[in-house]
Short mmCIF file of C-alpha atoms in Angstrom, two decimals:
data_model
loop_
_atom_site.label_atom_id
_atom_site.label_comp_id
_atom_site.label_asym_id
_atom_site.label_seq_id
_atom_site.Cartn_x
_atom_site.Cartn_y
_atom_site.Cartn_z
CA MET L 1155 7.34 37.30 26.10
CA MET L 1156 11.10 38.02 25.67
CA LYS L 1157 12.34 40.38 23.48
CA ARG L 1158 14.37 39.38 21.07
CA LYS L 1159 18.07 41.13 21.54
CA ILE L 1160 19.58 43.42 18.20
CA ARG L 1161 23.37 42.82 18.44
CA PHE L 1162 24.41 45.72 16.09
CA ASN L 1163 27.99 43.73 15.11
CA LEU L 1164 29.60 42.40 11.30
CA ASN L 1165 27.38 39.79 11.04
CA PHE L 1166 24.27 42.36 11.29
CA ILE L 1167 25.85 44.23 9.13
CA ASN L 1168 26.25 41.43 6.79
CA THR L 1169 22.91 40.54 7.12
CA TYR L 1170 21.50 44.00 6.62
CA ARG L 1171 23.82 44.85 4.15
CA CYS L 1172 22.09 45.57 1.05
CA PHE L 1173 20.43 48.42 3.65
CA PHE L 1174 22.88 49.91 4.64
CA PHE L 1175 24.58 50.12 0.64
CA LEU L 1176 21.13 51.77 0.11
CA ALA L 1177 21.57 54.37 3.05
CA ILE L 1178 24.95 54.87 2.20
CA ILE L 1179 23.87 56.14 -1.07
CA LEU L 1180 20.86 57.92 -0.71
CA PHE L 1181 23.45 60.00 1.85
CA CYS L 1182 26.16 60.16 -0.90
CA GLY L 1183 23.35 61.81 -2.79
CA LEU L 1184 22.37 64.69 -0.48
CA PHE L 1185 26.68 66.24 -1.36
CA THR L 1186 25.13 66.16 -5.02
CA LYS L 1187 22.86 68.24 -7.10
CA LYS L 1188 19.49 67.39 -8.52
CA PHE L 1189 19.83 64.32 -6.95
CA PHE L 1190 16.11 63.91 -4.62
CA THR L 1191 14.07 65.93 -7.32
CA ALA L 1192 11.43 64.05 -8.26
CA PHE L 1193 12.57 63.81 -11.98
CA ASN L 1194 15.77 62.21 -11.60
CA ILE L 1195 14.28 59.84 -8.98
CA ARG L 1196 11.73 58.65 -11.50
CA ALA L 1197 14.11 58.31 -14.15
CA VAL L 1198 16.25 56.58 -11.85
CA THR L 1199 13.86 53.72 -10.97
CA GLY L 1200 12.04 53.31 -14.36
CA ASN L 1201 15.17 52.71 -16.32
CA THR L 1202 15.92 50.27 -13.14
CA SER L 1203 12.91 48.81 -13.31
CA LEU L 1204 13.78 46.03 -16.54
CA VAL L 1205 16.97 44.97 -14.73
CA MET L 1206 14.60 44.54 -11.90
CA TRP L 1207 12.97 41.91 -13.41
CA LEU L 1208 15.99 40.07 -14.22
CA GLY L 1209 16.99 40.03 -10.77
CA MET L 1210 13.28 38.92 -9.26
CA GLY L 1211 14.10 35.92 -12.21
CA PHE L 1212 17.66 35.52 -11.54
CA THR L 1213 17.14 35.13 -7.21
CA THR L 1214 14.55 32.70 -7.56
CA CYS L 1215 16.40 30.53 -9.73
CA MET L 1216 19.56 31.13 -7.75
CA ILE L 1217 16.96 30.12 -4.48
CA ALA L 1218 16.17 26.68 -5.93
CA GLY L 1219 19.94 26.30 -6.77
CA HIS L 1220 20.12 27.00 -9.86
CA MET L 1221 20.87 29.71 -12.53
CA ASP L 1222 18.90 30.99 -15.13
CA LEU L 1223 21.54 33.29 -17.79
CA THR L 1224 18.97 33.56 -20.19
CA ALA L 1225 17.15 36.12 -18.19
CA MET L 1226 18.13 39.68 -20.16
CA HIS L 1227 17.63 37.30 -23.74
CA MET L 1228 13.66 36.28 -22.33
CA SER L 1229 13.25 40.10 -21.64
CA THR L 1230 14.44 41.19 -24.87
CA MET L 1231 12.33 38.58 -26.80
CA GLY L 1232 9.46 39.53 -24.78
CA ALA L 1233 9.79 43.23 -25.93
CA LEU L 1234 10.38 42.09 -29.39
CA LEU L 1235 7.81 40.30 -29.92
CA CYS L 1236 5.27 42.89 -28.03
CA LEU L 1237 6.57 45.58 -30.21
CA GLY L 1238 5.68 43.35 -33.30
CA LEU L 1239 2.63 41.85 -32.62
CA HIS L 1240 1.15 45.41 -32.18
CA SER L 1241 3.26 47.72 -34.37
CA GLN L 1242 3.42 45.00 -37.34
CA SER L 1243 0.61 42.69 -36.77
CA GLY L 1244 -2.22 44.81 -35.20
CA LEU L 1245 -2.99 42.88 -31.92
CA PRO L 1246 -3.65 45.17 -29.55
CA TRP L 1247 -2.37 45.80 -26.52
CA ALA L 1248 -2.69 43.35 -23.86
CA LEU L 1249 -3.13 40.44 -26.47
CA ALA L 1250 0.97 41.18 -27.49
CA ILE L 1251 1.86 41.63 -23.58
CA LEU L 1252 0.15 38.29 -23.66
CA VAL L 1253 1.72 36.27 -26.02
CA ALA L 1254 5.32 37.51 -24.96
CA THR L 1255 4.21 36.33 -21.31
CA LEU L 1256 3.62 32.79 -23.14
CA SER L 1257 6.41 32.82 -24.20
CA GLY L 1258 8.58 33.45 -21.63
CA VAL L 1259 6.37 30.53 -20.34
CA ALA L 1260 7.44 28.12 -22.80
CA ILE L 1261 10.75 28.87 -22.22
CA GLY L 1262 11.25 28.20 -18.13
CA LEU L 1263 9.24 24.91 -18.96
CA VAL L 1264 12.10 24.05 -21.57
CA ASN L 1265 15.22 24.90 -19.17
CA GLY L 1266 13.07 22.93 -16.25
CA THR L 1267 12.63 19.95 -18.41
CA LEU L 1268 16.08 20.15 -19.55
CA ALA L 1269 18.03 20.78 -16.12
CA THR L 1270 15.53 18.60 -13.76
CA LYS L 1271 14.58 14.80 -15.89
CA PHE L 1272 17.64 15.32 -18.00
CA GLU L 1273 20.14 16.53 -15.65
CA ILE L 1274 21.88 18.97 -17.64
CA PRO L 1275 23.47 21.56 -15.60
CA SER L 1276 21.59 24.84 -15.44
CA PHE L 1277 24.30 26.76 -16.31
CA ILE L 1278 24.70 25.06 -19.53
CA VAL L 1279 20.83 24.33 -20.07
CA THR L 1280 20.92 28.42 -20.42
CA LEU L 1281 24.19 28.99 -21.74
CA GLY L 1282 22.29 27.34 -24.82
CA MET L 1283 19.63 28.71 -24.22
CA GLN L 1284 20.53 32.05 -24.97
CA PHE L 1285 21.81 31.15 -28.34
CA VAL L 1286 18.62 29.75 -29.09
CA LEU L 1287 16.43 33.11 -28.18
CA LYS L 1288 19.24 35.07 -30.15
CA GLY L 1289 18.65 33.10 -32.98
CA LEU L 1290 14.59 33.15 -32.86
CA MET L 1291 15.14 37.09 -32.43
CA TYR L 1292 17.00 36.98 -35.42
CA ILE L 1293 14.82 35.21 -37.57
CA TYR L 1294 11.58 37.45 -35.97
CA THR L 1295 13.51 40.77 -36.69
CA GLY L 1296 15.95 40.31 -39.33
CA GLY L 1297 18.17 42.24 -36.73
CA ALA L 1298 16.09 45.18 -37.00
CA GLU L 1299 14.54 47.56 -34.59
CA LEU L 1300 11.57 47.24 -33.33
CA SER L 1301 9.22 50.74 -32.68
CA ILE L 1302 6.40 51.62 -30.63
CA GLY L 1303 4.65 52.68 -33.78
CA ARG L 1304 2.14 55.51 -33.54
CA ASP L 1305 0.57 54.67 -31.04
CA TYR L 1306 2.31 55.92 -27.48
CA ALA L 1307 -1.20 56.33 -24.81
CA PHE L 1308 -0.02 53.20 -23.57
CA ASN L 1309 3.66 54.99 -23.14
CA GLU L 1310 3.05 57.99 -21.99
CA LEU L 1311 0.83 56.15 -19.31
CA LEU L 1312 3.91 53.96 -18.30
CA ASN L 1313 6.39 56.81 -18.03
CA SER L 1314 3.59 59.46 -15.91
CA ALA L 1315 4.04 60.02 -12.54
CA VAL L 1316 1.75 58.22 -9.55
CA GLY L 1317 0.11 60.73 -8.26
CA PRO L 1318 1.72 63.11 -5.95
CA LEU L 1319 4.73 59.73 -5.64
CA PRO L 1320 8.03 60.24 -7.57
CA PHE L 1321 7.53 57.17 -9.60
CA SER L 1322 6.70 56.14 -12.71
CA LEU L 1323 4.12 53.49 -13.18
CA TYR L 1324 6.27 50.95 -15.05
CA PHE L 1325 8.60 50.92 -11.51
CA ILE L 1326 5.20 50.97 -9.13
CA ILE L 1327 4.33 47.56 -11.30
CA THR L 1328 7.12 46.21 -11.53
CA THR L 1329 7.64 46.69 -7.37
CA VAL L 1330 4.33 45.54 -7.03
CA ALA L 1331 4.74 42.31 -8.85
CA ILE L 1332 8.63 41.43 -6.98
CA PHE L 1333 6.16 41.54 -4.13
CA LEU L 1334 4.00 39.31 -5.41
CA VAL L 1335 6.72 36.96 -5.85
CA TRP L 1336 7.88 37.33 -2.63
CA ILE L 1337 5.07 36.70 -0.82
CA PHE L 1338 4.38 33.49 -2.58
CA LEU L 1339 7.85 32.64 -1.70
CA ARG L 1340 7.80 33.47 1.89
CA PHE L 1341 4.59 32.14 2.60
CA THR L 1342 3.11 29.63 0.23
CA ARG L 1343 4.28 25.93 1.21
CA THR L 1344 4.78 25.57 -2.92
CA GLY L 1345 6.94 28.83 -2.09
CA ARG L 1346 8.95 27.73 1.07
CA ASN L 1347 9.23 23.99 -0.68
CA ILE L 1348 11.51 25.72 -3.53
CA TYR L 1349 13.51 26.94 -0.65
CA MET L 1350 14.10 23.55 0.35
CA VAL L 1351 15.05 22.00 -2.44
CA GLY L 1352 17.46 24.84 -2.67
CA GLY L 1353 18.88 23.84 0.42
CA ASN L 1354 18.72 20.25 0.32
CA VAL L 1355 17.26 18.45 -2.49
CA GLU L 1356 17.84 14.78 -0.87
CA THR L 1357 16.12 16.20 2.22
CA ALA L 1358 13.22 17.49 0.35
CA TRP L 1359 13.25 14.42 -2.02
CA LEU L 1360 12.65 12.49 1.57
CA ALA L 1361 10.25 14.51 3.00
CA GLY L 1362 8.37 14.16 -0.07
CA ILE L 1363 8.34 17.37 -1.97
CA LYS L 1364 8.50 16.96 -5.65
CA SER L 1365 11.97 18.57 -6.45
CA ARG L 1366 12.04 17.97 -10.38
CA SER L 1367 8.13 20.02 -10.34
CA VAL L 1368 9.52 22.47 -7.93
CA THR L 1369 12.50 23.37 -9.76
CA THR L 1370 11.07 23.67 -12.98
CA LEU L 1371 8.51 26.15 -11.54
CA ALA L 1372 11.60 28.11 -10.27
CA PHE L 1373 12.41 28.32 -14.16
CA VAL L 1374 8.94 29.37 -15.15
CA ILE L 1375 8.79 31.96 -12.82
CA SER L 1376 12.05 33.86 -14.03
CA SER L 1377 11.45 33.42 -17.95
CA THR L 1378 7.85 34.60 -17.39
CA GLY L 1379 8.96 37.16 -15.53
CA CYS L 1380 11.55 38.35 -17.64
CA ALA L 1381 9.40 38.04 -20.55
CA LEU L 1382 6.65 40.55 -18.90
CA GLY L 1383 8.99 42.60 -17.62
CA GLY L 1384 10.94 42.71 -21.38
CA ALA L 1385 7.32 43.98 -23.20
CA LEU L 1386 6.03 46.30 -20.42
CA ASN L 1387 10.14 48.02 -21.12
CA GLY L 1388 9.92 47.77 -24.56
CA ILE L 1389 6.47 49.94 -24.49
CA TYR L 1390 8.22 52.43 -21.43
CA SER L 1391 11.22 53.06 -23.93
CA GLY L 1392 8.94 53.04 -27.03
CA ALA L 1393 11.27 50.64 -28.64
CA ALA L 1394 13.48 47.28 -28.67
CA SER L 1395 16.45 45.32 -30.75
CA ILE L 1396 18.08 42.75 -30.14
CA THR L 1397 21.32 44.27 -29.17
CA MET L 1398 19.69 45.48 -25.64
CA GLY L 1399 22.38 45.90 -22.95
CA GLU L 1400 24.91 45.10 -24.69
CA LYS L 1401 26.82 48.38 -24.43
CA GLY L 1402 27.65 49.66 -21.49
CA ILE L 1403 27.41 46.60 -17.99
CA SER L 1404 25.34 44.60 -18.87
CA PRO L 1405 21.70 44.61 -17.03
CA LEU L 1406 22.45 40.85 -16.68
CA MET L 1407 25.36 41.42 -14.53
CA ILE L 1408 23.93 44.48 -12.49
CA ALA L 1409 20.91 41.54 -11.53
CA ILE L 1410 23.33 38.89 -10.74
CA THR L 1411 25.76 41.33 -8.82
CA ALA L 1412 22.57 42.75 -6.62
CA THR L 1413 21.55 39.25 -6.00
CA ILE L 1414 24.87 38.33 -4.57
CA ILE L 1415 24.82 41.34 -2.76
CA GLY L 1416 21.04 40.90 -1.15
CA GLY L 1417 22.45 38.11 0.37
CA THR L 1418 20.95 35.25 -2.05
CA SER L 1419 23.41 32.15 -1.36
CA LEU L 1420 25.38 31.13 -3.92
CA SER L 1421 24.55 27.09 -3.07
CA GLY L 1422 20.68 28.39 -3.35
CA GLY L 1423 18.19 27.54 0.17
CA LYS L 1424 18.23 31.41 1.30
CA GLY L 1425 17.79 34.45 -0.73
CA SER L 1426 15.03 37.18 -1.11
CA VAL L 1427 14.10 38.76 -3.90
CA ILE L 1428 12.70 42.34 -1.80
CA TRP L 1429 16.59 42.34 -1.17
CA THR L 1430 17.87 42.13 -4.52
CA TRP L 1431 15.19 45.04 -5.59
CA VAL L 1432 16.41 47.14 -2.72
CA SER L 1433 19.90 46.18 -3.83
CA LEU L 1434 19.24 47.00 -7.42
CA ILE L 1435 18.01 50.21 -6.30
CA ALA L 1436 21.06 51.41 -4.50
CA ILE L 1437 23.19 50.33 -7.75
CA GLY L 1438 20.65 52.36 -9.71
CA PHE L 1439 21.02 55.08 -8.00
CA LEU L 1440 24.88 55.11 -7.76
CA LYS L 1441 24.75 54.67 -11.43
CA SER L 1442 22.64 58.40 -11.22
CA LEU L 1443 25.97 59.27 -8.28
CA PHE L 1444 28.62 58.96 -10.27
CA LYS L 1445 28.49 59.58 -14.16
CA LYS L 1446 31.23 57.13 -15.91
CA THR L 1447 30.79 54.11 -16.52
CA GLU L 1448 34.21 53.23 -15.41
CA GLN L 1449 33.62 54.59 -11.72
CA GLN L 1450 30.44 53.20 -11.81
CA VAL L 1451 31.84 49.59 -12.64
CA LEU L 1452 34.73 50.26 -9.59
CA VAL L 1453 32.60 50.59 -7.22
CA ILE L 1454 30.42 47.99 -7.97
CA ALA L 1455 33.28 45.69 -8.43
CA ALA L 1456 34.21 46.34 -5.06
CA ILE L 1457 30.97 45.92 -3.16
CA LEU L 1458 30.30 42.52 -5.21
CA ILE L 1459 34.38 41.52 -3.92
CA VAL L 1460 33.65 42.76 -0.64
CA CYS L 1461 30.16 40.39 -0.17
CA ILE L 1462 31.63 37.66 -1.96
CA VAL L 1463 34.89 36.95 0.74
CA TYR L 1464 32.96 38.32 3.29
CA GLU L 1465 30.78 34.78 2.52
CA THR L 1466 34.11 33.08 1.88
CA LEU L 1467 35.45 33.98 5.42
CA ALA L 1468 31.92 33.00 7.46
CA GLN L 1469 31.15 30.05 5.63
CA TYR L 1470 35.18 28.33 6.34
CA ARG L 1471 34.18 29.93 10.41
CA ARG L 1472 31.06 28.02 10.81
CA SER L 1473 32.44 24.87 9.13
CA LYS L 1474 35.29 24.47 11.24
CA VAL L 1475 33.64 25.58 14.19
CA VAL L 1476 30.11 24.48 14.13
CA GLY L 1477 30.24 20.02 15.03
CA THR L 1478 33.56 19.99 16.92
CA ARG L 1479 32.63 21.56 20.43
CA PRO L 1480 29.40 20.72 22.76
CA ASN L 1481 26.31 23.14 22.84
CA LEU L 1482 26.34 22.87 19.01
CA HIS L 1483 23.08 24.68 18.46
CA ASN L 1484 23.77 27.74 20.53
CA GLU L 1485 26.74 28.31 18.94
CA HIS L 1486 25.16 27.79 15.40
CA LEU L 1487 23.27 30.41 16.90
CA ARG L 1488 25.91 32.71 18.19
CA GLU L 1489 27.30 32.30 14.75
CA ILE L 1490 24.52 33.37 12.92
CA GLY L 1491 24.34 35.85 15.12
CA LYS L 1492 20.87 35.01 16.37
CA ALA L 1493 21.69 34.46 19.60
#
């Protein structure tokens, strides 16, 4: 069997840019005091876990060729429902989390149906759903903040470290969920169909794939994950309010940025929730490295611009070269660095 040669060039760096991004941040952390302490690692990964749920959902929809702008509002809705049902209605945590998660399933079905059956652009659908969710949250809470109440047992459990690892249980649950979604997308027929629909919906239809059902499933995965992540984050934080994420850098914007840095194609059909997860870990440690918000925004924006510009130039070069000379297959492999 021939061994595949790894060519360390710009294409290789671009393909695995999220790992290089994380490596650079961790290297810079060597020169920062108390950066690699167990407390800092647990705090960074725990506080970034909510955005990881958002990134997982947004990446799944992007792979299917759509956008889910309701991710942050859905997670807030999940947190408010979970805390309200437990502290005010007296439901046990398991049932409160289940109801919050099912609300994500319902919203995902609505978003998917509007985007597929009625052929409304997903950007418009999810943008409008943001206002619907905001209104529902105001009706449910009256604009008040909801707290965990007097039951701090589950809160302490999610915040506690897992054995000798410097990670909270909340982060471990988040990571396991993301890897399960990655396995589903990568190694199941339905998951691969999501990639095919995002890559070319007409080709997927000719292959016998029910594109509407597959796209709706992507929206359901996104909304369900965000609702579950929000419910767990409400317990982890101990409180939730309608204005969560509106101060500082928006968690949704961070999730979108990490999705792009992780290599998910803006046109669909390409991406990985694992690479988005790696990008979010890097952004989490970057925020720990740069304490001021303006510094964080500047660095994250610069990295995002570089990734978008390189992807645009690479796509332009491929469109100019591939298809104009013989030996097209080998030429395309060289362009993407796999020859």
